[in-house]
Every structure is written in C-alpha cells, then in structure tokens.
Coordinates of C-alpha atoms and ligand atoms in Angstrom, one line a residue:
X1 CA 0.0 0.0 0.0
X2 CA 1.0 3.6 -0.4
X3 CA 2.7 6.0 2.0
X4 CA 2.4 9.5 0.4
X5 CA 2.4 8.0 -3.1
X6 CA 5.3 5.6 -2.5
X7 CA 4.6 1.9 -2.3
X8 CA 5.7 0.2 0.9
X9 CA 5.5 -3.2 2.4
X10 CA 5.8 -3.7 6.2
X11 CA 8.9 -6.0 5.8
X12 CA 11.4 -6.7 3.1
X13 CA 14.9 -8.0 2.3
X14 CA 17.4 -5.2 2.1
X15 CA 19.5 -4.5 -1.0
X16 CA 22.5 -6.2 0.6
X17 CA 20.4 -9.4 0.1
X18 CA 20.5 -10.7 3.6
X19 CA 19.5 -8.1 6.2
X20 CA 15.8 -7.4 6.8
X21 CA 14.1 -4.0 6.8
X22 CA 10.9 -3.4 8.7
X23 CA 8.8 -0.4 9.6
X24 CA 9.2 0.3 13.3
X25 CA 5.5 0.4 14.3
X26 CA 6.3 1.6 17.8
X27 CA 7.2 5.0 16.4
X28 CA 4.0 5.4 14.3
X29 CA 2.1 7.6 13.7
X30 CA 4.6 10.2 14.9
X31 CA 7.7 9.1 13.1
X32 CA 8.3 6.9 10.1
X33 CA 11.4 4.9 11.0
X34 CA 12.8 1.8 9.2
X35 CA 14.6 -0.7 11.5
X36 CA 17.3 -3.1 10.2
X37 CA 17.2 -6.7 11.5
X38 CA 20.6 -8.5 11.2
X39 CA 20.2 -11.5 13.5
X40 CA 17.8 -14.1 14.8
X41 CA 17.8 -12.2 18.1
X42 CA 16.9 -9.0 16.4
X43 CA 13.9 -10.7 14.9
X44 CA 12.8 -12.2 18.2
X45 CA 13.2 -8.8 19.9
X46 CA 11.3 -7.1 17.1
X47 CA 8.4 -9.5 17.6
X48 CA 8.5 -9.4 21.4
X49 CA 8.8 -5.6 21.7
X50 CA 6.1 -5.0 19.0
X51 CA 8.4 -3.2 16.6
X52 CA 6.5 -5.6 14.2
X53 CA 3.0 -6.9 15.2
X54 CA -0.1 -8.3 13.7
X55 CA -0.4 -12.1 13.2
X56 CA 0.7 -12.4 9.6
X57 CA 3.6 -10.0 10.0
X58 CA 4.8 -11.8 13.1
X59 CA 4.9 -15.0 11.0
X60 CA 6.8 -13.3 8.2
X61 CA 9.3 -11.8 10.6
X62 CA 9.9 -15.2 12.3
X63 CA 10.5 -16.7 8.8
X64 CA 13.2 -14.1 8.1
X65 CA 14.5 -14.6 11.7
X66 CA 15.1 -18.2 10.8
X67 CA 17.0 -17.2 7.7
X68 CA 19.1 -14.8 9.7
X69 CA 19.8 -17.6 12.2
X70 CA 21.0 -19.9 9.4
X71 CA 23.7 -17.4 8.5
X72 CA 24.9 -17.6 12.1
X73 CA 24.7 -21.3 12.7
X74 CA 23.1 -23.6 10.1
X75 CA 23.7 -26.9 12.1
X76 CA 20.7 -29.0 13.3
X77 CA 21.4 -27.5 16.8
X78 CA 21.3 -24.0 15.3
X79 CA 18.0 -24.7 13.6
X80 CA 16.5 -26.0 16.8
X81 CA 17.8 -23.0 18.8
X82 CA 16.4 -20.5 16.3
X83 CA 13.0 -22.2 16.3
X84 CA 12.9 -22.3 20.1
X85 CA 13.9 -18.7 20.4
X86 CA 11.4 -17.4 18.0
X87 CA 8.4 -19.5 18.8
X88 CA 8.0 -18.0 22.3
X89 CA 8.4 -14.4 21.2
X90 CA 4.6 -13.9 21.4
X91 CA 2.0 -16.4 22.5
X92 CA -1.3 -15.8 20.8
X93 CA -0.9 -15.4 17.0
X94 CA -0.6 -18.9 15.6
X95 CA 1.0 -17.5 12.4
X96 CA 4.2 -17.5 14.3
X97 CA 4.3 -21.2 14.9
X98 CA 2.9 -21.8 11.4
X99 CA 5.7 -19.9 9.7
X100 CA 8.4 -21.6 11.9
X101 CA 7.0 -25.0 11.2
X102 CA 7.1 -24.3 7.5
X103 CA 10.6 -23.1 7.8
X104 CA 11.8 -26.1 9.8
X105 CA 10.1 -28.5 7.4
X106 CA 11.8 -26.9 4.5
X107 CA 15.2 -26.7 6.1
X108 CA 15.5 -30.0 8.1
X109 CA 16.2 -32.1 5.0
X110 CA 18.7 -29.6 3.5
X111 CA 22.5 -29.9 3.9
X112 CA 23.6 -27.3 6.5
X113 CA 25.9 -25.8 4.0
X114 CA 23.0 -24.8 1.9
X115 CA 20.5 -24.0 4.6
X116 CA 21.0 -20.2 4.7
X117 CA 20.1 -19.9 1.0
X118 CA 17.2 -22.3 1.3
X119 CA 15.9 -20.4 4.4
X120 CA 15.9 -17.0 2.5
X121 CA 14.1 -18.7 -0.4
X122 CA 11.4 -20.2 1.8
X123 CA 11.0 -17.0 3.8
X124 CA 10.6 -15.0 0.6
X125 CA 7.9 -17.5 -0.5
X126 CA 6.1 -17.1 2.8
X127 CA 6.2 -13.3 2.4
X128 CA 4.9 -13.4 -1.2
X129 CA 2.2 -16.0 -0.2
X130 CA 0.9 -13.6 2.4
X131 CA 0.5 -10.9 -0.2
X132 CA -1.3 -13.3 -2.6
X133 CA -3.6 -14.5 0.2
X134 CA -4.5 -11.0 1.1
X135 CA -5.3 -10.2 -2.5
X136 CA -7.7 -13.2 -2.4
X137 CA -9.3 -11.9 0.8
X138 CA -9.6 -8.5 -0.9
X139 CA -11.6 -9.9 -3.8
X140 CA -13.9 -12.1 -1.6
X141 CA -14.6 -9.3 0.8
X142 CA -15.2 -6.8 -2.0
X143 CA -18.2 -8.8 -3.1
X144 CA -19.8 -8.3 0.4
X145 CA -19.1 -4.5 0.2
X146 CA -20.5 -4.3 -3.4
X147 CA -23.6 -6.1 -2.3
X148 CA -24.2 -3.5 0.4
X149 CA -23.4 -0.7 -2.0
X150 CA -25.9 -2.1 -4.5
X151 CA -28.7 -1.8 -1.9
X152 CA -28.0 1.9 -1.3
X153 CA -28.7 4.9 -3.4
X154 CA -26.0 5.5 -6.0
X155 CA -22.8 7.0 -4.5
X156 CA -24.1 6.6 -0.9
X157 CA -21.4 5.8 1.6
X158 CA -20.7 2.2 2.8
X159 CA -19.6 2.4 6.5
X160 CA -17.3 -0.2 7.8
X161 CA -16.2 -0.5 11.4
X162 CA -12.9 -2.1 12.2
X163 CA -11.0 -2.8 15.4
X164 CA -7.2 -2.8 16.1
X165 CA -5.0 -2.9 13.1
X166 CA -5.5 -5.7 10.6
X167 CA -4.2 -3.5 7.9
X168 CA -1.2 -3.7 5.7
X169 CA 1.1 -2.9 8.6
X170 CA -0.1 -6.1 10.3
X171 CA 0.6 -8.2 7.2
X172 CA 3.2 -7.9 4.5
X173 CA 0.8 -5.9 2.3
X174 CA -2.9 -5.1 1.8
X175 CA -3.9 -6.3 5.3
X176 CA -6.7 -8.7 6.0
X177 CA -9.6 -6.7 7.3
X178 CA -8.5 -3.7 5.3
X179 CA -7.8 -5.6 2.0
X180 CA -11.5 -5.5 0.8
X181 CA -11.6 -1.9 2.0
X182 CA -8.6 -0.8 -0.1
X183 CA -10.0 -2.7 -3.1
X184 CA -13.4 -1.1 -2.7
X185 CA -11.8 2.3 -2.5
X186 CA -9.7 1.5 -5.6
X187 CA -12.9 0.5 -7.4
X188 CA -14.5 3.8 -6.7
X189 CA -17.0 2.7 -4.0
X190 CA -17.7 5.4 -1.6
X191 CA -16.3 3.8 1.5
X192 CA -15.7 5.2 5.0
X193 CA -14.1 3.4 7.9
X194 CA -14.9 3.8 11.6
X195 CA -11.6 3.1 13.3
X196 CA -11.8 1.9 16.9
X197 CA -8.9 3.5 18.8
X198 CA -8.2 0.1 20.4
X199 CA -7.0 0.7 23.9
X200 CA -4.6 0.1 25.5
X201 CA -2.0 0.3 22.8
X202 CA -4.2 2.2 20.4
X203 CA -3.3 0.2 17.2
X204 CA -6.4 1.6 15.6
X205 CA -5.7 5.3 16.4
X206 CA -2.0 5.1 15.7
X207 CA -1.7 2.5 12.9
X208 CA -5.0 1.9 11.1
X209 CA -5.8 5.6 10.9
X210 CA -2.2 6.3 9.8
X211 CA -2.3 3.8 6.9
X212 CA -5.8 4.6 5.8
X213 CA -5.0 8.3 5.9
X214 CA -1.7 7.9 3.9
X215 CA -3.6 5.8 1.3
X216 CA -6.4 8.3 1.0
X217 CA -9.2 6.2 2.5
X218 CA -11.9 8.3 4.3
X219 CA -12.0 7.3 8.0
X220 CA -12.9 8.5 11.5
X221 CA -11.2 7.4 14.7
X222 CA -13.7 6.7 17.5
X223 CA -13.2 5.8 21.2
X224 CA -13.7 2.0 21.7
X225 CA -17.0 2.5 23.4
X226 CA -18.7 4.3 20.4
X227 CA -19.4 1.3 18.1
X228 CA -22.6 0.2 19.8
X229 CA -24.1 3.7 19.6
X230 CA -23.2 3.9 15.9
X231 CA -24.7 0.5 15.2
X232 CA -28.0 1.4 17.0
X233 CA -28.3 4.4 14.7
X234 CA -27.7 2.7 11.4
X235 CA -24.3 4.2 11.0
X236 CA -22.4 0.9 10.5
X237 CA -23.2 -1.3 7.5
X238 CA -20.7 -4.0 8.4
X239 CA -17.9 -4.7 10.7
X240 CA -14.7 -6.4 9.4
X241 CA -11.9 -7.3 11.9
X242 CA -8.8 -9.4 11.7
X243 CA -7.7 -12.3 13.9
X244 CA -4.7 -13.8 15.6
X245 CA -6.1 -17.3 15.7
X246 CA -9.2 -19.1 14.5
X247 CA -10.1 -22.4 16.3
X248 CA -11.3 -25.4 14.4
X249 CA -14.9 -24.6 15.7
X250 CA -14.8 -21.1 14.2
X251 CA -14.2 -19.2 17.4
X252 CA -12.1 -16.1 16.7
X253 CA -9.4 -14.7 18.8
X254 CA -8.5 -11.1 18.2
X255 CA -7.5 -7.9 19.9
X256 CA -9.2 -7.3 23.2
X257 CA -12.6 -5.6 22.7
X258 CA -13.5 -7.5 19.5
X259 CA -15.9 -9.7 21.4
X260 CA -17.8 -6.6 22.7
X261 CA -18.1 -5.3 19.1
X262 CA -19.4 -8.6 18.0
X263 CA -22.1 -8.5 20.7
X264 CA -23.2 -5.1 19.7
X265 CA -23.3 -6.1 16.1
X266 CA -25.4 -9.1 16.9
X267 CA -27.8 -7.0 18.9
X268 CA -28.2 -4.6 16.0
X269 CA -28.2 -7.0 13.1
X270 CA -25.0 -5.6 11.7
X271 CA -23.0 -8.2 9.8
X272 CA -19.8 -9.1 11.6
X273 CA -17.1 -10.5 9.4
X274 CA -13.6 -11.7 10.3
X275 CA -10.9 -11.6 7.6
X276 CA -8.2 -14.2 7.9
X277 CA -5.4 -15.9 5.9
X278 CA -5.5 -19.7 6.2
X279 CA -2.2 -19.8 8.3
X280 CA -4.3 -18.2 11.1
X281 CA -6.5 -21.3 11.4
X282 CA -5.4 -23.6 14.2
X283 CA -7.0 -27.0 13.6
X284 CA -5.2 -28.2 16.8
X285 CA -7.5 -26.1 18.9
X286 CA -11.1 -27.3 19.1
X287 CA -12.5 -24.7 21.4
X288 CA -11.2 -21.2 21.1
X289 CA -12.6 -19.8 24.3
X290 CA -11.1 -22.6 26.5
X291 CA -7.9 -23.3 24.7
X292 CA -6.4 -20.3 23.0
X293 CA -3.7 -18.7 25.2
X294 CA -4.4 -15.1 25.9
X295 CA -1.3 -12.9 26.1
X296 CA -1.2 -10.6 29.2
X297 CA 1.0 -7.5 28.5
X298 CA 2.7 -5.0 30.7
X299 CA 0.5 -2.8 32.9
X300 CA 2.3 0.3 31.6
X301 CA 0.2 0.0 28.4
X302 CA -2.8 0.7 30.6
X303 CA -1.3 3.2 33.0
X304 CA 0.7 5.3 30.5
X305 CA -0.1 7.1 27.3
X306 CA 2.4 8.5 24.8
X307 CA 1.7 11.3 22.4
X308 CA 3.0 14.4 20.7
X309 CA 2.8 17.6 22.5
X310 CA 1.8 20.9 20.9
X311 CA 5.4 21.9 20.6
X312 CA 6.3 18.7 18.8
X313 CA 7.9 16.6 21.6
X314 CA 6.9 13.0 22.3
X315 CA 5.9 12.6 25.9
X316 CA 4.6 9.8 28.0
X317 CA 2.1 10.6 30.8
X318 CA 0.5 8.4 33.5
X319 CA -3.3 8.4 33.5
X320 CA -4.0 5.9 36.4
X321 CA -3.5 6.8 40.1
X322 CA -0.2 5.5 41.5
X323 CA -0.9 2.2 43.3
X324 CA -4.0 1.2 41.4
X325 CA -3.6 -2.3 40.1
X326 CA -4.3 -2.7 36.3
X327 CA -5.0 -5.8 34.1
X328 CA -4.0 -6.0 30.5
X329 CA -5.4 -8.9 28.6
X330 CA -4.3 -8.4 25.0
X331 CA -6.9 -10.6 23.2
X332 CA -10.3 -12.0 23.6
X333 CA -12.3 -14.7 21.9
X334 CA -15.5 -14.1 20.0
X335 CA -17.6 -17.2 19.8
X336 CA -18.4 -18.5 16.3
X337 CA -22.2 -17.9 16.8
X338 CA -21.5 -14.1 16.7
X339 CA -19.6 -14.2 13.5
X340 CA -21.5 -13.7 10.2
X341 CA -18.7 -15.1 8.0
X342 CA -15.0 -15.7 7.7
X343 CA -13.5 -13.9 4.7
X344 CA -10.6 -16.2 3.5
X345 CA -8.6 -16.5 0.4
X346 CA -10.9 -19.4 -0.6
X347 CA -14.1 -17.6 -0.1
X348 CA -16.4 -16.4 2.6
X349 CA -17.0 -19.3 4.9
X350 CA -19.4 -20.2 7.7
X351 CA -17.6 -20.0 11.0
X352 CA -17.8 -23.7 11.8
X353 CA -15.7 -26.9 11.7
X354 CA -17.2 -28.4 8.6
X355 CA -16.8 -25.3 6.5
X356 CA -13.2 -24.6 7.6
X357 CA -12.3 -28.3 7.1
X358 CA -13.9 -28.4 3.6
X359 CA -12.1 -25.3 2.5
X360 CA -8.6 -26.1 3.9
X361 CA -8.3 -29.9 4.1
X362 CA -4.5 -29.8 3.7
X363 CA -4.2 -27.8 6.9
X364 CA -6.1 -30.4 8.9
X365 CA -3.8 -33.2 7.7
X366 CA -0.8 -31.2 9.0
X367 CA -2.2 -30.2 12.4
Ligands
LIG401 O1 -1.2 -7.1 19.7 P1 -1.2 -6.9 18.2 O2 -1.1 -5.5 17.7 O3 -0.2 -7.9 17.5 O4 -2.7 -7.5 17.8 C1 -3.0 -7.5 16.4 C2 -4.4 -7.9 16.2 O5 -5.2 -8.2 17.1 C3 -4.8 -7.9 14.8 O6 -6.2 -7.6 14.6 C4 -4.6 -9.4 14.3 O7 -3.3 -9.8 14.4 C5 -5.0 -9.5 12.9 S1 -3.8 -8.9 11.8 C6 -4.1 -9.1 10.2

C-alpha cells in the first residue's frame, strides 16, 4: 500500500540481500522509521517488543528470523535453537508457529551448507504468499461490500467498522480486514471506515488511521465505546476485523474488545465479518474460548499514554493513580455464533468446523 504516493511493504529483504528492513511500528504515527534486523535475536526482539506486530507479519518476521539464524549457525542445533527462540516471542498469534513449522520442514532435509540460502528462499515465499492470500481476501470481501453498496442509493457511503490494526502494517501488504476496503476504495466505491482507537496500545488510532490516511481512504477514529451507539443508529453497514487465531470450531481470537463489538453487532443485526489468511486457522484447537492462550501484557500499556505535545515533543504521561492495580489482557475470543462469516482467500466461509475443514483440508492433515 502507499505512504504518500510511494509503495511500501511492512517488511522486506534489504539491498544487501541478507538483512531485513521493517517499519518500526512503535514509532507510528509520529515518526516513520525503518529498522534493520541483522540477527535471529533482532527478529525475536522485534516481535517481542512489537516493533512488528499483527499475526501475519509476526509470522513473516519469524521466517526471516530463521533465515538470519541460518547465517549464524546452520547446524541442526542452530535450527532448533532458532525455532525455540522465535516460537516463544509472542503467544497468541498462531501464524508465528505456522511460519516456523514451514521453515523447519523446508530446512531440516537440506544440507547445513545450503541451509541459509534455502531459508531465505522459503522466507521469501512465505512473504509473497501472504500478499497473494490478502489479494484473495480483498476480492472475496469486496463482493460483500459491493452487495451492500448495491442496496444503497448510487454513491451513498458504505460504512465499515474495524478494530485494532488488521491493515497492511499487520501483514506484508494489503492487510486482512482492510484488504477489501482498499480494493473497494480503488474500485470507486464510496467507503468510510470507523476506526476503533483500540486501547490500551491504540493500534487503531495510531496504525489503522495512519495507513488509511496515507492511502487516502476516508475514515474516522472513534473511542472504543462508540461502536454500539453507531450501530444502533444505522451508521455501520458491516464490521470487518482481523484475527490472531481461529479455532477449528470457528471461534475467533482477536484484539481485546473485539468480542464486545461482535455482541453489539449481533444485537443490531450488523453483519460481523472476520478476515483471515489460512495460516491463522489452528485446527489443533477445538474450542477457542477454552484453549487459545491469551497474552497478558505490561500494565504500563494501561497506565501510561504517549503522544505528541503541541510543541512537537513525544511525551509519556501516567493516567492511572499511583498504586491502582491494572489488568492488560491483550486478546479475547469471539464465539463463532456471533460471526457472520470468515473472509478467507478461498471464499467467505461459515464459522464452523465443517466449512473450515472443507475449504482447507490440507491444513487439517498437518495439524
Ligand atoms: O497485539 P497486536 O497488535 O499484534 O494485535 C493484532 C491484532 O489483534 C490484529 O487484529 C490481528 O493480528 C489480525 S492482523 C491481520
């Protein structure tokens, strides 16, 4: 997608052919800074510290992390060490494990002398595959938006609500939830996005708003509590969110607060869609609510807020009384019954075991 007319991806191989460039998402929306990753440890830290974030991008970063590791030590022990280091970098997004399993499967049979080259080749494939998958999601989600536009007066706005950042910054390009939005915008549909700010880290306010704005897509940032009111008043035509892991039964784990939006959508007959690439499906988890591990993050994300002051400085302030305990659950699980459909690269699926299994049989065989 574009940043002020220039095409960017969230992650790429640098011109030297081996180091990895990534947009430092901790600095957005205030500063556009590119970080250079030169070791497996760099990749692990980038994931852990959320320099990169978003399920598909976490997977892509881990894949390059394995490639960087193979430059350092391509022995079987080195392969295992890299896998073990990266797989624990963040717990909830299953794309991390998926990408690492893909890498290990590709590299294990290769002679250690050739492993580094093979690792870069496989990581590049994973990255390109992400872009292709998201193009598929874009096309399948576009049909839903077009159907809504067709029921409106010509030129009338289609209002989409989204939560967190499931945009191109969370993937390699296009995004998942935003992919149909970008395509609809490109096709001339009058589309407008309600962007949940997404406390506590504000990925909506700082990342989704930034990328939509820089690509020229009309949007409005709203406090997280606003969606229900908008839905009650007919101001949301559909919700599209991303996900970090979809269980075999269709339960959807995504950024904390997603469940509340799904409840509000259900109460107001607003279609609630989840966009996902197939690597986000975890056929090994049967019940999303019981079995998906929910990351708990630092309390400072709740107690502190960082922003730009009027005179241009970045400043962090505390907004919670000293001594008040805080809780910071980073994700929640929306039960399948509240999900209208799963927008995948192979079509819009019902959120249930049979539909997921029929669409992605090869993934079940491997889980
Ligand atoms: O904690 P984050 O910022 O990594 O959480 C990201 C999300 O919850 C996204 O919505 C999800 O990863 C889908 S990304 C296409």
